[in-house]
XYZ file of C-alpha atoms in Angstrom:
379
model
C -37.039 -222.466 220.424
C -33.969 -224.496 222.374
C -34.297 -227.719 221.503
C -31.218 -228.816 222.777
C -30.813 -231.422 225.839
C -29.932 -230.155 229.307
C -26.495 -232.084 230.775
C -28.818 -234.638 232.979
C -31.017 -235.924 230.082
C -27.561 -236.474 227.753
C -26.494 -237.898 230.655
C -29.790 -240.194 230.555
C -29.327 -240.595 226.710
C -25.772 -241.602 227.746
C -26.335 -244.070 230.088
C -28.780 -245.804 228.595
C -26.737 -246.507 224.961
C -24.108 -247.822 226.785
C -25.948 -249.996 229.441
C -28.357 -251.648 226.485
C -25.223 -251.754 224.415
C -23.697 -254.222 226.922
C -26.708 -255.657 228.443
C -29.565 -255.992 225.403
C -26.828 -256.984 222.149
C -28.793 -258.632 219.320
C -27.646 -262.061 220.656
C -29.628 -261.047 223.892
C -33.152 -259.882 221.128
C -32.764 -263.394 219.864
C -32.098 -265.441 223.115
C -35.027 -263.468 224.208
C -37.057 -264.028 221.288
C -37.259 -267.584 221.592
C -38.187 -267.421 225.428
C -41.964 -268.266 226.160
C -42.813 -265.196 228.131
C -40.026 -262.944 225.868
C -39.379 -261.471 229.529
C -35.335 -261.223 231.350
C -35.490 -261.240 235.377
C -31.641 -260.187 235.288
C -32.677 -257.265 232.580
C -35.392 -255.920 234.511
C -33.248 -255.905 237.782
C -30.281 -253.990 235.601
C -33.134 -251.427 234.515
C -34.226 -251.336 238.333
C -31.053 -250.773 239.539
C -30.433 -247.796 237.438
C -33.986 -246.193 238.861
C -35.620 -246.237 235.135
C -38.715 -247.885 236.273
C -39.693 -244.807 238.512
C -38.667 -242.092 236.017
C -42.104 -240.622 235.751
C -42.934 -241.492 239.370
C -43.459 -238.474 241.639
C -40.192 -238.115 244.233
C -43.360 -238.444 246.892
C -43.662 -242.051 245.838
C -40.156 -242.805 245.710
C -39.548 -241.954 241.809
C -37.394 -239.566 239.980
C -40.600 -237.172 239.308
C -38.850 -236.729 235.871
C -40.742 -235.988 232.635
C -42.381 -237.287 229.164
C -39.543 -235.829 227.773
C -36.962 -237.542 229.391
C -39.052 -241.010 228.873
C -38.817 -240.479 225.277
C -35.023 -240.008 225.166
C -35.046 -243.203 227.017
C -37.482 -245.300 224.995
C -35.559 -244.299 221.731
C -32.602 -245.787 223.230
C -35.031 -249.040 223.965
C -35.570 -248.812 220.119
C -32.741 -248.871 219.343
C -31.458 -252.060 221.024
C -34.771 -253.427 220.067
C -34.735 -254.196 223.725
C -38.309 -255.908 225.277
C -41.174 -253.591 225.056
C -42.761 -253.868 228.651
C -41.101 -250.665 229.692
C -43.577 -247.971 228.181
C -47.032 -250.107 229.149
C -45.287 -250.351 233.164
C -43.214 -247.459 233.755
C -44.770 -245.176 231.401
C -48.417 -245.065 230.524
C -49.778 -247.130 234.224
C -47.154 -245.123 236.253
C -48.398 -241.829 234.463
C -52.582 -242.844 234.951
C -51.816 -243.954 238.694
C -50.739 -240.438 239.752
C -53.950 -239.216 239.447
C -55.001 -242.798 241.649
C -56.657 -242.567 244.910
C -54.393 -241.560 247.062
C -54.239 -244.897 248.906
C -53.980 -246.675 245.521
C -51.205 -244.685 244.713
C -49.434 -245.280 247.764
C -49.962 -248.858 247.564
C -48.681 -249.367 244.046
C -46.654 -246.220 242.922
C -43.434 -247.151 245.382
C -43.698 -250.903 243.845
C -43.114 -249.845 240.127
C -40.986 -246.617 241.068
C -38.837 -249.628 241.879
C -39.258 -252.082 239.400
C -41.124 -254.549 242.387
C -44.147 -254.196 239.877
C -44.880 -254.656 236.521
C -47.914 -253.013 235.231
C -49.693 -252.976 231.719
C -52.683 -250.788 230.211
C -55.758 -253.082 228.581
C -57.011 -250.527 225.974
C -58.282 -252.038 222.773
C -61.181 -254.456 222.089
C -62.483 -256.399 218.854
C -63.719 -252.881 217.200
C -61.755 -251.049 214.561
C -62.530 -247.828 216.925
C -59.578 -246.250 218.377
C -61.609 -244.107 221.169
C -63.999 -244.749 223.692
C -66.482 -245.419 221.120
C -64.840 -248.828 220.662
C -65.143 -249.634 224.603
C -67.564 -252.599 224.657
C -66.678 -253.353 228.102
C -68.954 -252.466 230.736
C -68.708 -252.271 234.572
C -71.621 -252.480 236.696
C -71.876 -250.777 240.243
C -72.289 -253.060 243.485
C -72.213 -252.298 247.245
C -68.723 -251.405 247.745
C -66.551 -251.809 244.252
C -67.484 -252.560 240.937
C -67.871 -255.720 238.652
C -66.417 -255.707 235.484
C -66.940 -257.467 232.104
C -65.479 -257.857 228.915
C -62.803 -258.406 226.591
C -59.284 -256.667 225.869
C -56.882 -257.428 222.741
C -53.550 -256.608 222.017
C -52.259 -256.730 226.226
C -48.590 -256.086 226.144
C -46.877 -258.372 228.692
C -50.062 -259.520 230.424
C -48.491 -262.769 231.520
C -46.248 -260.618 233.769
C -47.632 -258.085 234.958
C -49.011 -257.990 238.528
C -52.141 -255.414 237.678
C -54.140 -254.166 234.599
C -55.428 -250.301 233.927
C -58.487 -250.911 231.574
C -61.185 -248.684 230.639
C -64.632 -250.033 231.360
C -67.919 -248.539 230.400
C -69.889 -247.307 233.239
C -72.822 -245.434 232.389
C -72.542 -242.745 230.618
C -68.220 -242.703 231.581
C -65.625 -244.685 230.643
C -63.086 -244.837 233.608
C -60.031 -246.527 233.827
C -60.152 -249.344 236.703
C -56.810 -250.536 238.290
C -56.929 -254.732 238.433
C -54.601 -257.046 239.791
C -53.941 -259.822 237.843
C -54.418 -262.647 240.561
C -58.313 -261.140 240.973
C -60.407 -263.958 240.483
C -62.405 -264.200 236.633
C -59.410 -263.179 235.229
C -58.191 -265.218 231.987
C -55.145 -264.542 229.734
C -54.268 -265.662 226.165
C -51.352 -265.268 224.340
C -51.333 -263.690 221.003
C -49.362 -264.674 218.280
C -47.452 -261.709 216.722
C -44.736 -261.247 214.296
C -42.743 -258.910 216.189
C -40.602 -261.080 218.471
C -39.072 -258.045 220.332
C -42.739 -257.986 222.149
C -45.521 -260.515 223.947
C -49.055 -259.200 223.191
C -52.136 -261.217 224.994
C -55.580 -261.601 224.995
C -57.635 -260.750 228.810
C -61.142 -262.006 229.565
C -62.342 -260.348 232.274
C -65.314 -262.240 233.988
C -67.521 -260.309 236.521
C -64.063 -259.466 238.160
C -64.702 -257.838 241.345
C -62.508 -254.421 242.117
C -63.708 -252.241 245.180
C -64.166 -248.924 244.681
C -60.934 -246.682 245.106
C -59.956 -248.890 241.900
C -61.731 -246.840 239.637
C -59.874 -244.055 238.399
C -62.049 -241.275 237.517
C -60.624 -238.070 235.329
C -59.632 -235.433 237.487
C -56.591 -232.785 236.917
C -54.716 -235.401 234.993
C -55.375 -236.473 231.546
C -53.899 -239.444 231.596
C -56.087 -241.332 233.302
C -58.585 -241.456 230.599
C -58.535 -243.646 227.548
C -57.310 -240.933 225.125
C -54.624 -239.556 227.633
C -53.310 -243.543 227.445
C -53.967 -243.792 223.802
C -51.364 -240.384 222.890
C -48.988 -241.372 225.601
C -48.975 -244.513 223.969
C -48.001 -243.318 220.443
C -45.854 -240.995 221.949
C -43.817 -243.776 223.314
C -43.675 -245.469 220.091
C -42.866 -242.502 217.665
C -39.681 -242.059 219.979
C -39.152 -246.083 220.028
C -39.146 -245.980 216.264
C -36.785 -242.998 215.868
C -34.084 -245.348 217.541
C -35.131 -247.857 215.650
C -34.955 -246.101 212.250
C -31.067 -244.665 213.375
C -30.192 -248.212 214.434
C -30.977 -249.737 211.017
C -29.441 -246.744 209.190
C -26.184 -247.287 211.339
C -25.742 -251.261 210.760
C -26.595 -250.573 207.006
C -23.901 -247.970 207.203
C -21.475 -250.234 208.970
C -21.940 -253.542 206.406
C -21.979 -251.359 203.618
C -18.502 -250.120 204.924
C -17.256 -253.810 204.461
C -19.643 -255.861 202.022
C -17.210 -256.038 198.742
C -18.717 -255.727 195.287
C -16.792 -255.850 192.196
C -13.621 -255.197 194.227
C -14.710 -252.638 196.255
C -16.777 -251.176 199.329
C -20.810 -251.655 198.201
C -20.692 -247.994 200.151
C -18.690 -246.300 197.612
C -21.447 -246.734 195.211
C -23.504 -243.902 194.996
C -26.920 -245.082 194.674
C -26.372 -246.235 198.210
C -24.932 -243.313 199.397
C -28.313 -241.432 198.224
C -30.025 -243.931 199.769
C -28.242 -243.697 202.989
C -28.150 -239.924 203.288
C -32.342 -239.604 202.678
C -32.283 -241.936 205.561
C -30.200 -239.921 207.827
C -32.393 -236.695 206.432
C -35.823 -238.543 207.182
C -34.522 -239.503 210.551
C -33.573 -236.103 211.602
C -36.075 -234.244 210.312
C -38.407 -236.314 212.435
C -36.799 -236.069 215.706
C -38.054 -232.404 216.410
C -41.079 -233.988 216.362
C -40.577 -236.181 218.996
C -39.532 -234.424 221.597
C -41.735 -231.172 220.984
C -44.705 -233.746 221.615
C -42.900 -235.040 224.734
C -41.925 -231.352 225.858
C -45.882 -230.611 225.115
C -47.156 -233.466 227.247
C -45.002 -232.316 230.370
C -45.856 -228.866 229.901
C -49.612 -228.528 228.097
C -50.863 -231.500 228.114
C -54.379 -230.405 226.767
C -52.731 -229.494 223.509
C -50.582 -232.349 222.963
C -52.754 -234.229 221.239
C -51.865 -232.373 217.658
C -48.558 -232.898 218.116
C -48.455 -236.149 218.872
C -50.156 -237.352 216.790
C -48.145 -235.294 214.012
C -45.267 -237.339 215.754
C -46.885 -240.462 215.537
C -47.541 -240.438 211.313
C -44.368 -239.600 210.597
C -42.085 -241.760 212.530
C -44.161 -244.465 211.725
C -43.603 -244.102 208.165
C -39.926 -242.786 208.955
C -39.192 -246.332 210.445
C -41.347 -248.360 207.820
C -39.276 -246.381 204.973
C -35.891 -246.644 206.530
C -36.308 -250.459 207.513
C -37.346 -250.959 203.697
C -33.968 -249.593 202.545
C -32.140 -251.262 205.408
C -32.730 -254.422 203.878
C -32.246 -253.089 200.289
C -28.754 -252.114 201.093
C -27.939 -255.765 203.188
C -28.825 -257.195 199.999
C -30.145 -260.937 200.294
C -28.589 -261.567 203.690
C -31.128 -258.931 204.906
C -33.887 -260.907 204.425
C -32.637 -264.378 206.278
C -33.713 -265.531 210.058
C -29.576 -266.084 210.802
C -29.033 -262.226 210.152
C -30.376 -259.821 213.192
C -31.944 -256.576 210.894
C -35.140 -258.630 210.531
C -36.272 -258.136 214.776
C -36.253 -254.339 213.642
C -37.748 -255.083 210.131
C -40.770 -256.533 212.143
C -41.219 -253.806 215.357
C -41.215 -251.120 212.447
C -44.191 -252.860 210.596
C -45.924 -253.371 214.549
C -44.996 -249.811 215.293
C -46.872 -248.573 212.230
C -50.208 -249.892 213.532
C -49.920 -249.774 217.604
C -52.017 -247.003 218.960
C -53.223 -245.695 215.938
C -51.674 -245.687 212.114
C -50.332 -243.106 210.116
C -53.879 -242.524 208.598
C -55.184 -242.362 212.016
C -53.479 -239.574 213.567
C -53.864 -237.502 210.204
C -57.090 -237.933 210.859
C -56.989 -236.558 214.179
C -54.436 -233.727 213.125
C -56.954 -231.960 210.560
C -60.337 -232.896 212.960
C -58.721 -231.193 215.870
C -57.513 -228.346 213.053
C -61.258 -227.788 211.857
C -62.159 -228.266 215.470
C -59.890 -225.650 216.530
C -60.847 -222.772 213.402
C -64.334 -222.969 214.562
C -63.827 -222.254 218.238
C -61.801 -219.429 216.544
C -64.494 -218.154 214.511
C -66.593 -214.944 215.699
C-alpha cells in the first residue's frame, strides 16, 4: 500500500507548519493560556482566511469537500504548535455530523463554519464512566413541533464560544444527535477547571431546552451523526494531534540537547540520550502509519474504521505519554519549571491519553470487535 502524500496534502502539511510557526509560537500557547476564554479572534480569522474551517465541508456548502485524511495531517500540525484545541470539536466532528443534517439545517449552518462565521462544539459525555450510548442519561421528550431536551453534558470543549451544540439525547428507544444553539433559552454553561492550558473544557445544563424538529439528526447514510461515529472521529483527531505533539517534544529535546553543556561538552553527545532520543524518533514513526490508515479508512470505509482507530488511538496515546516523559528527562530540571514552555505539551499528552476513550479503552474495543468479527465468520 502507498502511503505516501499526494502534492496538495504536503502542500496542506506545508502550509500549515509554517503559518502556526509564525502565528501560534509558544509565547502565543502562554499569552493564550492565561486568557479567560483561552480563545484568539485574530487566530481564528488567520485559520479562516486560509479556508481550514471548511476543509471537511462539502464544495455544495461552500467548503473544500476535502477528507479525514487531510484533517489529520492538519490537526498534527495543531499538535504540534500546541495551538487551541477548538478546531477538531468545530470544523471537524460538528461539520462532519451536519452533512448528514436536514437539508435546511445544513444550509443554514454548513456555509457559516465552512467559513469560520461559526464555531461549533459536540456535547458527548455525561457523569457515567460509559463511553457509548449506554452512558447517555439525557433524555429528550417529543412535543408538537420540536423536541424538549434535558440533561447534563461534561467535558464541552469551547462551550463558551461556540454558537451551537451537537449532543446526543435519549429518545425512546434512539439516541439522536440534536443540533442546539447556544443562545436557546435553559441553556447554562460552567467552566471546568483542567490542567491542560492549551484547551477550555465546560460543563452544559440543558433545561427543557426547546429545539424544533429538523434539529434532530437522525442516522441515515452517514455514520457520523451518531454518538459512536463522534466518539472515533474524536480519537481520531487526537491520535493525529498527539503524533505532532510527540515529534514536537522529540525536536526541542533534540535542539537543547544540541546546546545544554555538561562536563564540557554537548549533553547530546552522551549516549544514553542518544538511545533515548532515537526510541523516540522509532516510537513516533512507527505510529504514524497508524494514523493516517485510520483517517484513509474513515474517508473511504467508514463502517470498518472503528478497529483501526481505535488501534490508532492506544498507541499514540501512549506514544505521546512516553515521549513527553523522556522530553523532560532529557531538559533535565528546567523541564519541569512553569518559565520553560515543554510543560503545555507535558499536560495535552496526559489530557490526550484520556479524551475519547484511553488506551485500555480502545483495546477493549479492538479485541470485542475481533471476537465480534470471528463469529460472523464462523459457519
Amino acid at each position: 500500500m502507498d502511503f505516501s502524500l499526494t502534492e496538495e496534502q504536503e502542500l496542506l502539511r506545508r502550509t500549515a507548519r509554517e503559518f502556526l510557526a509564525a502565528e501560534c509560537p509558544p509565547a502565543f500557547v502562554r499569552r493564550l493560556a492565561s486568557e479567560e476564554d483561552g480563545f484568539s479572534s485574530s487566530f481564528h480569522r488567520g485559520i479562516s482566511a486560509l479556508g481550514w474551517p471548511g476543509l471537511v465541508v462539502p464544495e455544495a456548502y461552500g467548503g473544500q469537500g476535502l477528507g479525514f485524511l487531510e484533517a489529520a495531517l492538519l490537526l498534527e500540525e495543531f499538535g504540534r504548535a500546541a495551538a487551541p484545541g477548538y478546531f477538531a470539536p468545530s470544523y471537524v466532528l460538528a461539520a462532519a455530523a451536519l452533512r448528514s443534517a436536514s437539508p435546511r439545517l445544513a444550509r443554514s449552518w454548513l456555509p457559516r463554519l465552512a467559513t469560520g462565521e461559526a464555531i461549533g462544539t459536540v456535547a458527548l459525555f455525561e457523569e457515567s464512566e460509559l463511553l457509548d450510548a449506554r452512558g447517555v442519561t439525557g433524555r429528550a421528550r417529543r412535543t408538537r413541533g420540536g423536541f424538549v431536551l434535558r440533561g447534563k453534558k461534561l467535558f464541552v470543549p469551547y462551550a463558551r464560544v461556540a454558537d451551537f451544540f451537537l449532543a446526543p439525547f435519549r429518545l425512546g428507544s434512539g439516541i439522536p444527535l440534536f443540533f442546539v444553539p447556544k443562545e436557546t433559552p435553559g441553556i447554562r454553561i460552567e467552566e471546568l477547571s483542567s490542567y491542560d492550558l492549551t484547551r477550555r473544557l465546560y460543563e452544559v445544563h440543558f433545561h427543557d431546552v426547546r429545539v424544533p424538529e429538523e434539529h434532530a439528526l437522525f442516522p441515515k447514510a452517514s455514520p457520523w451523526s451518531t454518538f459512536d461515529g463522534l466518539l472515533l472521529l474524536g480519537a481520531l483527531a487526537v491520535s493525529a494531534d498527539s503524533l505532532g505533539g510527540a515529534e514536537s517534544m522529540l525536536e526541542r529535546s533534540v535542539e537543547y540537547s544540541k546546546v545544554r553543556q555538561q562536563f564540557g561538552r554537548p549533553i547530546g553527545s552522551f549516549q544514553a540520550l542518544k538511545h533515548m532520543a532515537a526510541e523516540m524518533w522509532v516510537e513516533i514513526e512507527f505510529s504514524r502509519p497508524l494514523v493516517w490508515y485510520a483517517a484513509h479508512l474513515c474517508d473511504t470505509q467508514p463502517r470498518r474504521a472503528s478497529v483501526a482507530v481505535s488501534m490508532a488511538k492506544a498507541r499514540t496515546s501512549e506514544v505521546f505519554s512516553s515521549v513527553a516523559d523522556r522530553a523532560v528527562q532529557m531538559h533535565g530540571g528546567i523541564g519541569f519549571t512553569w518559565e520553560h514552555d515543554l510543560h503545555f505539551w507535558y499536560k495535552r499528552a496526559m489530557a490526550n491519553r484520556a479524551a475519547y476513550g484511553d488506551p485500555a479503552f480502545h483495546r477493549e474495543r479492538v479485541v470485542s470487535e475481533g471476537l465480534e468479527g470471528r463469529r460472523h465468520a464462523s459457519p
